[in-house]
CSV table of C-alpha atoms and ligand atoms in Angstrom, one decimal:
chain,number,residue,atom,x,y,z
P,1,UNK,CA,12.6,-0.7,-14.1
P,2,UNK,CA,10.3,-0.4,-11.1
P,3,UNK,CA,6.6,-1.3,-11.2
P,4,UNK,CA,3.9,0.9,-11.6
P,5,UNK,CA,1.4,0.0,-9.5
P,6,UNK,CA,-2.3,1.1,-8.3
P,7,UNK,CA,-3.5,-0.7,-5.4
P,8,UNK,CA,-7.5,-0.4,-3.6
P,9,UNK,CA,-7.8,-0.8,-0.2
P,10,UNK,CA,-11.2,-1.4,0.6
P,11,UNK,CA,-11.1,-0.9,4.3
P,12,UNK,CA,-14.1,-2.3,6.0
P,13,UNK,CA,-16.5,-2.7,3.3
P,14,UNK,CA,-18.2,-5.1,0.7
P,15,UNK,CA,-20.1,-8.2,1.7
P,16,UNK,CA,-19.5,-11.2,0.1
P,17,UNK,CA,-22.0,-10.5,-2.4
P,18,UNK,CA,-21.0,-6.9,-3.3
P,19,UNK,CA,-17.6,-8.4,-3.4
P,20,UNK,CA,-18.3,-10.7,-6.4
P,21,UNK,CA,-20.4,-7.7,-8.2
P,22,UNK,CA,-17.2,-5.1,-7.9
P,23,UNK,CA,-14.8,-7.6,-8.9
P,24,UNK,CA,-16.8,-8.8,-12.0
P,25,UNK,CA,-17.6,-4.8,-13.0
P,26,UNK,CA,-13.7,-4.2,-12.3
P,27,UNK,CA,-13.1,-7.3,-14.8
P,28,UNK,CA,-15.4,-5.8,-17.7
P,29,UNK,CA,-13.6,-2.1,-16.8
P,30,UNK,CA,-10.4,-3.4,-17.2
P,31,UNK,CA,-11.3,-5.8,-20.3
P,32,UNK,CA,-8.6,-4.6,-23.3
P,33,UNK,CA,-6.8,-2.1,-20.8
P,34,UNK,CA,-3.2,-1.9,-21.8
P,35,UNK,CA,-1.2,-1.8,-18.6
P,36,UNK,CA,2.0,-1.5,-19.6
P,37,UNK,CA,4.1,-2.5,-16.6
P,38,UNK,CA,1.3,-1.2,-14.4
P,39,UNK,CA,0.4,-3.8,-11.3
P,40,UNK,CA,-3.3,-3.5,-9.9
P,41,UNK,CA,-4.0,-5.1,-6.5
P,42,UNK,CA,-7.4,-4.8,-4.7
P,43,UNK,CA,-7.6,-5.8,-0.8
P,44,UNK,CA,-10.9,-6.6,0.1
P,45,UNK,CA,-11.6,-8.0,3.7
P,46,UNK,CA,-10.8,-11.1,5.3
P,47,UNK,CA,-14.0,-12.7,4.5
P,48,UNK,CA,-14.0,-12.1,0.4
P,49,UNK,CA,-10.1,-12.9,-0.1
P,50,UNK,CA,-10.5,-16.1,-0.7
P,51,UNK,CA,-13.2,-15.7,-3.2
P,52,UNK,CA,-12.2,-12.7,-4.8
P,53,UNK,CA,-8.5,-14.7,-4.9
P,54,UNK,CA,-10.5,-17.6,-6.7
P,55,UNK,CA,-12.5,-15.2,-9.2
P,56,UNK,CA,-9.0,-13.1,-10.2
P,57,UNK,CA,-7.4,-15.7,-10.7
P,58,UNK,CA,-5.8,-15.5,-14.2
P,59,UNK,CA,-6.4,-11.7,-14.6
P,60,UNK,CA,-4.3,-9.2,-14.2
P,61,UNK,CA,-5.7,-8.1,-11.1
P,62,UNK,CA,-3.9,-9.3,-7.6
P,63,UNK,CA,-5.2,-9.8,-4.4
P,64,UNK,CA,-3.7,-8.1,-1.0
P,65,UNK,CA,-4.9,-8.7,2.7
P,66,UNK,CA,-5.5,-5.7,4.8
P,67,UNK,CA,-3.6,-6.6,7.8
P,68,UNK,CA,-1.6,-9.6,9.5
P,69,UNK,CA,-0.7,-10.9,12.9
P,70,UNK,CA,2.3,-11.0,14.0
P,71,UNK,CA,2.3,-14.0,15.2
P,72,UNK,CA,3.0,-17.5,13.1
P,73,UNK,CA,-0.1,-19.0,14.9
P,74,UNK,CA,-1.5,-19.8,18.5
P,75,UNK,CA,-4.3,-18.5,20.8
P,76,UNK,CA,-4.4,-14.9,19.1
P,77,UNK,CA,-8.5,-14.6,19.2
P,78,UNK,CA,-9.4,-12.9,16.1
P,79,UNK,CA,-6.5,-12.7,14.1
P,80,UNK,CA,-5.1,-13.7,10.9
P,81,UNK,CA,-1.6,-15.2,10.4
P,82,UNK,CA,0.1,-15.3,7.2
P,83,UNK,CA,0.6,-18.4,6.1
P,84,UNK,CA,-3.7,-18.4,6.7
P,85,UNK,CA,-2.9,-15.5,3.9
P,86,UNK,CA,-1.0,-17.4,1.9
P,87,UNK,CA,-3.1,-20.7,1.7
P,88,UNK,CA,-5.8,-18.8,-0.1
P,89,UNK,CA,-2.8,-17.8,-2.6
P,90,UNK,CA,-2.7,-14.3,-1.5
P,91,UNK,CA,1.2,-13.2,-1.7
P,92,UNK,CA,0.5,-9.6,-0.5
P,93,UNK,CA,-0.2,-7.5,2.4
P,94,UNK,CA,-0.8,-3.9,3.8
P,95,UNK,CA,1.0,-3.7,6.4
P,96,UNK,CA,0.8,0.0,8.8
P,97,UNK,CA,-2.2,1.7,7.4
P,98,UNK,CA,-3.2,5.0,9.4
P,99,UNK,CA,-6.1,3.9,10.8
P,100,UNK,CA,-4.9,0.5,11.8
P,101,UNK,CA,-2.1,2.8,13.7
P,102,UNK,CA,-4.4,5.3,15.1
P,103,UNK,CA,-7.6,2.9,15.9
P,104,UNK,CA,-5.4,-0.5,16.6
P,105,UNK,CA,-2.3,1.0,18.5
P,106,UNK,CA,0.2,-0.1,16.1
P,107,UNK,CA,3.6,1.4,16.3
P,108,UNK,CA,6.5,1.5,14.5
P,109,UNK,CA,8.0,-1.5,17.0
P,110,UNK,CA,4.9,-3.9,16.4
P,111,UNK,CA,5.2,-3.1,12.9
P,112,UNK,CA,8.6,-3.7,12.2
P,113,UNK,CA,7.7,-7.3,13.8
P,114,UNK,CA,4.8,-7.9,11.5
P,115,UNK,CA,7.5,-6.9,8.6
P,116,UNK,CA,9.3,-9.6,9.3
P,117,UNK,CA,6.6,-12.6,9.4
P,118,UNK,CA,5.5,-11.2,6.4
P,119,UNK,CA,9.1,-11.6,4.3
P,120,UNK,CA,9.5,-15.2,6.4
P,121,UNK,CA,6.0,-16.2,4.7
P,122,UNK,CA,7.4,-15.1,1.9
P,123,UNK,CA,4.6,-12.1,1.8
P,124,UNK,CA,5.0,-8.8,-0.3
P,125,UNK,CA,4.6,-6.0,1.5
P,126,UNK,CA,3.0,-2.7,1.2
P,127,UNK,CA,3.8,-0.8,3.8
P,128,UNK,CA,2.2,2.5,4.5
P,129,UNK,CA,3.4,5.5,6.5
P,130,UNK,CA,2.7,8.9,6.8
P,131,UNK,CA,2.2,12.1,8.7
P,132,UNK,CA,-0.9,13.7,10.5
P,133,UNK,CA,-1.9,17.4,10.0
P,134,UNK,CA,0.1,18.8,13.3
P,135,UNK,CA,3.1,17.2,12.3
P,136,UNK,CA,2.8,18.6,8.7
P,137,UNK,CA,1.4,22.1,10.0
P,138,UNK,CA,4.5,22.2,12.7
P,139,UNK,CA,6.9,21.1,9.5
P,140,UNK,CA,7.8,17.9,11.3
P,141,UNK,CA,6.7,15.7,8.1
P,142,UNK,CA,9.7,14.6,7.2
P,143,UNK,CA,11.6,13.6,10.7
P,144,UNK,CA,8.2,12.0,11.5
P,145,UNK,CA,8.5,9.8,8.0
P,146,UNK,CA,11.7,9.6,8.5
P,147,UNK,CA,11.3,7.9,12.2
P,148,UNK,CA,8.7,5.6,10.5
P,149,UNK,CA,10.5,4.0,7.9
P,150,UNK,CA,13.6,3.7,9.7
P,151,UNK,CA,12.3,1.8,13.0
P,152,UNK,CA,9.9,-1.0,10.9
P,153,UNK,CA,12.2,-1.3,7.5
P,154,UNK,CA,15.8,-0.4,8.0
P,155,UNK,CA,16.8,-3.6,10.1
P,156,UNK,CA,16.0,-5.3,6.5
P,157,UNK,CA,18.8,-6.5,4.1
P,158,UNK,CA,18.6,-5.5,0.6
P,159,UNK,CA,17.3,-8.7,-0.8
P,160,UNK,CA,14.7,-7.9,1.6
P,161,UNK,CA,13.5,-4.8,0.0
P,162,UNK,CA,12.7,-6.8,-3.0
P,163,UNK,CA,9.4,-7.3,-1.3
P,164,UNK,CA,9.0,-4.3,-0.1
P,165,UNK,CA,6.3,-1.8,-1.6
P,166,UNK,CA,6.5,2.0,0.4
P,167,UNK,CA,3.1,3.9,0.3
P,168,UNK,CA,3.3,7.7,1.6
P,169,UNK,CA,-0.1,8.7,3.2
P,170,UNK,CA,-0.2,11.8,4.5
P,171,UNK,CA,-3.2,11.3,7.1
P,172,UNK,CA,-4.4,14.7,6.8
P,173,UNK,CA,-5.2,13.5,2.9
P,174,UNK,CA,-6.7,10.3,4.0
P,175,UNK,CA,-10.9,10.1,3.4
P,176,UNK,CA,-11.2,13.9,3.6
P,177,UNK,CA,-11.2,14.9,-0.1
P,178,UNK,CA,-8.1,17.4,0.3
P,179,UNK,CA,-5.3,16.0,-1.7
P,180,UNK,CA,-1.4,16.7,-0.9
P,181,UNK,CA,-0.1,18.4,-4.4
P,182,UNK,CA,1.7,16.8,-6.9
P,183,UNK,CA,4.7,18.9,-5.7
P,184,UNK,CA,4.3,18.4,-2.1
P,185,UNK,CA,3.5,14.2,-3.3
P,186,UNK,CA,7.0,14.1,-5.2
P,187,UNK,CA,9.0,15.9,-2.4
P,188,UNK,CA,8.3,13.8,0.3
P,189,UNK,CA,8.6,10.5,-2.5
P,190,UNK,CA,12.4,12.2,-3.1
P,191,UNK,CA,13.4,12.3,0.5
P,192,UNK,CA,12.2,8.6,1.0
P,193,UNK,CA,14.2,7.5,-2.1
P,194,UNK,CA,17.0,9.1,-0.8
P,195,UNK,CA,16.6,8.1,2.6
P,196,UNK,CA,16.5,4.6,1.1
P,197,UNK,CA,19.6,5.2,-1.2
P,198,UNK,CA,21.9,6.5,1.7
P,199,UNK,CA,21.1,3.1,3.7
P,200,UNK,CA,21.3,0.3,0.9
P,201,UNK,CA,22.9,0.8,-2.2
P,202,UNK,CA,21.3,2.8,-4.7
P,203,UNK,CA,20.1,0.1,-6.7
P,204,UNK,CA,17.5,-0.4,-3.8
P,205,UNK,CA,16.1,3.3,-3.8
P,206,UNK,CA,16.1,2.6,-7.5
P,207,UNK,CA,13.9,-0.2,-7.6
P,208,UNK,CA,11.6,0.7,-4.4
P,209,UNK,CA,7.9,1.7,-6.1
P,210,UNK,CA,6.8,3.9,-3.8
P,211,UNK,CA,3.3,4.8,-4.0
P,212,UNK,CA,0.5,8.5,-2.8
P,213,UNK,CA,-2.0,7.6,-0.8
P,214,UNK,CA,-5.0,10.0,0.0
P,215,UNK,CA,-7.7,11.5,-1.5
P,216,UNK,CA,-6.9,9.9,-5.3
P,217,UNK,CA,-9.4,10.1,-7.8
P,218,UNK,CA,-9.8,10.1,-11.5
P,219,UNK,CA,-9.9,13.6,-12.2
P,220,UNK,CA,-6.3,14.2,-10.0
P,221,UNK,CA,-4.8,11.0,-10.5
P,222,UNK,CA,-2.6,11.4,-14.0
P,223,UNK,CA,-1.3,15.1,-12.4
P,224,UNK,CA,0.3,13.4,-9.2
P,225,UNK,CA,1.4,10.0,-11.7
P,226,UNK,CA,3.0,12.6,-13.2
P,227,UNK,CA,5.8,13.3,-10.6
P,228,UNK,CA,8.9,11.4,-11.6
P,229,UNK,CA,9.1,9.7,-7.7
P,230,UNK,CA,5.2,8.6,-7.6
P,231,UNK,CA,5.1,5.5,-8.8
P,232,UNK,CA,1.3,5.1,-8.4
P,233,UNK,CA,-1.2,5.1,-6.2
P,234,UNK,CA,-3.2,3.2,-2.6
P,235,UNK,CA,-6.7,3.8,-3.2
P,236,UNK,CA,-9.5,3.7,-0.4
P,237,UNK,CA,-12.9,6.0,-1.5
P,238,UNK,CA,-12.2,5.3,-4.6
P,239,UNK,CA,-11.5,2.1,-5.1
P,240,UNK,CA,-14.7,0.9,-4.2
P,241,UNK,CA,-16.3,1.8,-7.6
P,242,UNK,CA,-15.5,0.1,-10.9
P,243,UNK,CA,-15.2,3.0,-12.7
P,244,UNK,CA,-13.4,5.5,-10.4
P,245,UNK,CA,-10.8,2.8,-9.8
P,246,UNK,CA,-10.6,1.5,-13.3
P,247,UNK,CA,-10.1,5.7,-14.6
P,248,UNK,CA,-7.3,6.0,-11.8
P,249,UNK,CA,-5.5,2.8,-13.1
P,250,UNK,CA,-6.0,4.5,-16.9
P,251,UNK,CA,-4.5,7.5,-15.4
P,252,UNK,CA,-1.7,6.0,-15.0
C,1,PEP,C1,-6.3,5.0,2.2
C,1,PEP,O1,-7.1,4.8,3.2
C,1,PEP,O2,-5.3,4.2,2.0
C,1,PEP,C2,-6.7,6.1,1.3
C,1,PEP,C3,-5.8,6.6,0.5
C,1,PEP,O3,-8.0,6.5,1.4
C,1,PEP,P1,-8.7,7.6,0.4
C,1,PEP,O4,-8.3,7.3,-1.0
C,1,PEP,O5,-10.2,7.4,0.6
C,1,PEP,O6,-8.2,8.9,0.9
């Protein structure tokens, strides 16, 4: 059965300090939670990984990095490889978030690249696609995910996709409050499964979590769960607060 799973990316925020406080108040929230094959992953910045690594270590909370270099290592000023990941016993990573795509330049071509240094440093991925509001108004949404997952995923073989964790975020949905619906959440979640299941065998689609992204919080979280395809949820606003993330993962 594939994972639940409710993952927080907290983007470009918390000091070292305010990391500690969130991850001791997400502890206490979560104290006596029953889960029930639910997975919840927080990715803090590069600066807190390895402590908030250290301090969730033994909980059922698991630590992702926000982004990776391509590159194994070298004179890359400023970037982060994985196996630098890894030696701070981080085994996840985002991997094609929105902004790092609209601020960063990444494409699907650099991405699919990343994808694979990830699986050879034996990284889970969660990798994050998604269409912006012209594409959506202009009923391009789906050739444009389509595009997407094909040119960074589909060169992988099926054992690959054991790692792999899809997250739909539609951008238009991203930070600005307005939430795709539930139905418009699980029909874009169907088409990737089946996208998935007409390239692999249909074990793979099976298996794939794929997760919403945009706009989640508390009070709309258990409608979208609800959809038979959403397997649970990327987080940004509201995973920076104990209580909104820890009502989202009880939503679940
Ligand atoms: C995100 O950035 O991945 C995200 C879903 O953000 P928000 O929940 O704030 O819309």
């Amino acid at each position: 059965m594939r994972a639940k799973i409710v993952a927080g990316n907290w983007k470009m925020n918390k000091t070292y300090g305010e990391s500690k406080s969130l991850v001791k108040e997400l502890k206490t929230a979560l104290n006596g939670v029953k889960l029930n094959n639910t997975r919840v992953i927080i990715a803090p910045p590069f600066t807190n990984l390895q402590k908030v690594s250290k301090r969730t270590k033994d909980t059922v909370i698991e630590v992702a990095a926000q982004n990776m270099c391509a590159e194994e290592s070298g004179a890359f000023t400023g970037e982060v490889s994985a196996s630098m990941i890894k030696s701070v016993h981080v085994d996840v990573v985002i991997l094609g978030h929105s902004e790092r795509r609209a601020y960063f330049g990444e494409t699907n071509e650099s991405l699919a690249k990343k994808v694979d240094t990830a699986l050879k440093n034996n990284l889970e991925i969660i990798f994050c696609f998604g269409e912006v509001l012209e594409d959506r108004k202009s009923g391009n949404h789906f050739e444009v995910v389509e595009e997407q997952i094909k040119k960074a995923l589909f060169h992988l073989t099926s054992d690959d996709w054991k790692k792999i964790v899809l997250a739909y975020e539609p951008v238009w949905a991203i930070g600005t409050g307005e939430t795709a619906s539930p139905e418009q959440a699980q029909e874009m979640h169907a088409f990737i499964r089946e996208l998935v299941a007409e390239r692999y065998i249909s074990d793979v689609a099976e298996e794939v979590s794929i997760l919403y992204g945009g706009s989640v919080k508390p009070s709309n979280a258990q409608e979208i769960f609800s959809k038979v395809d959403v397997d649970g949820g990327l987080i940004g606003g509201a995973a920076l607060s104990a209580a909104d993330f820890s009502g989202i993962i009880k939503a679940i």
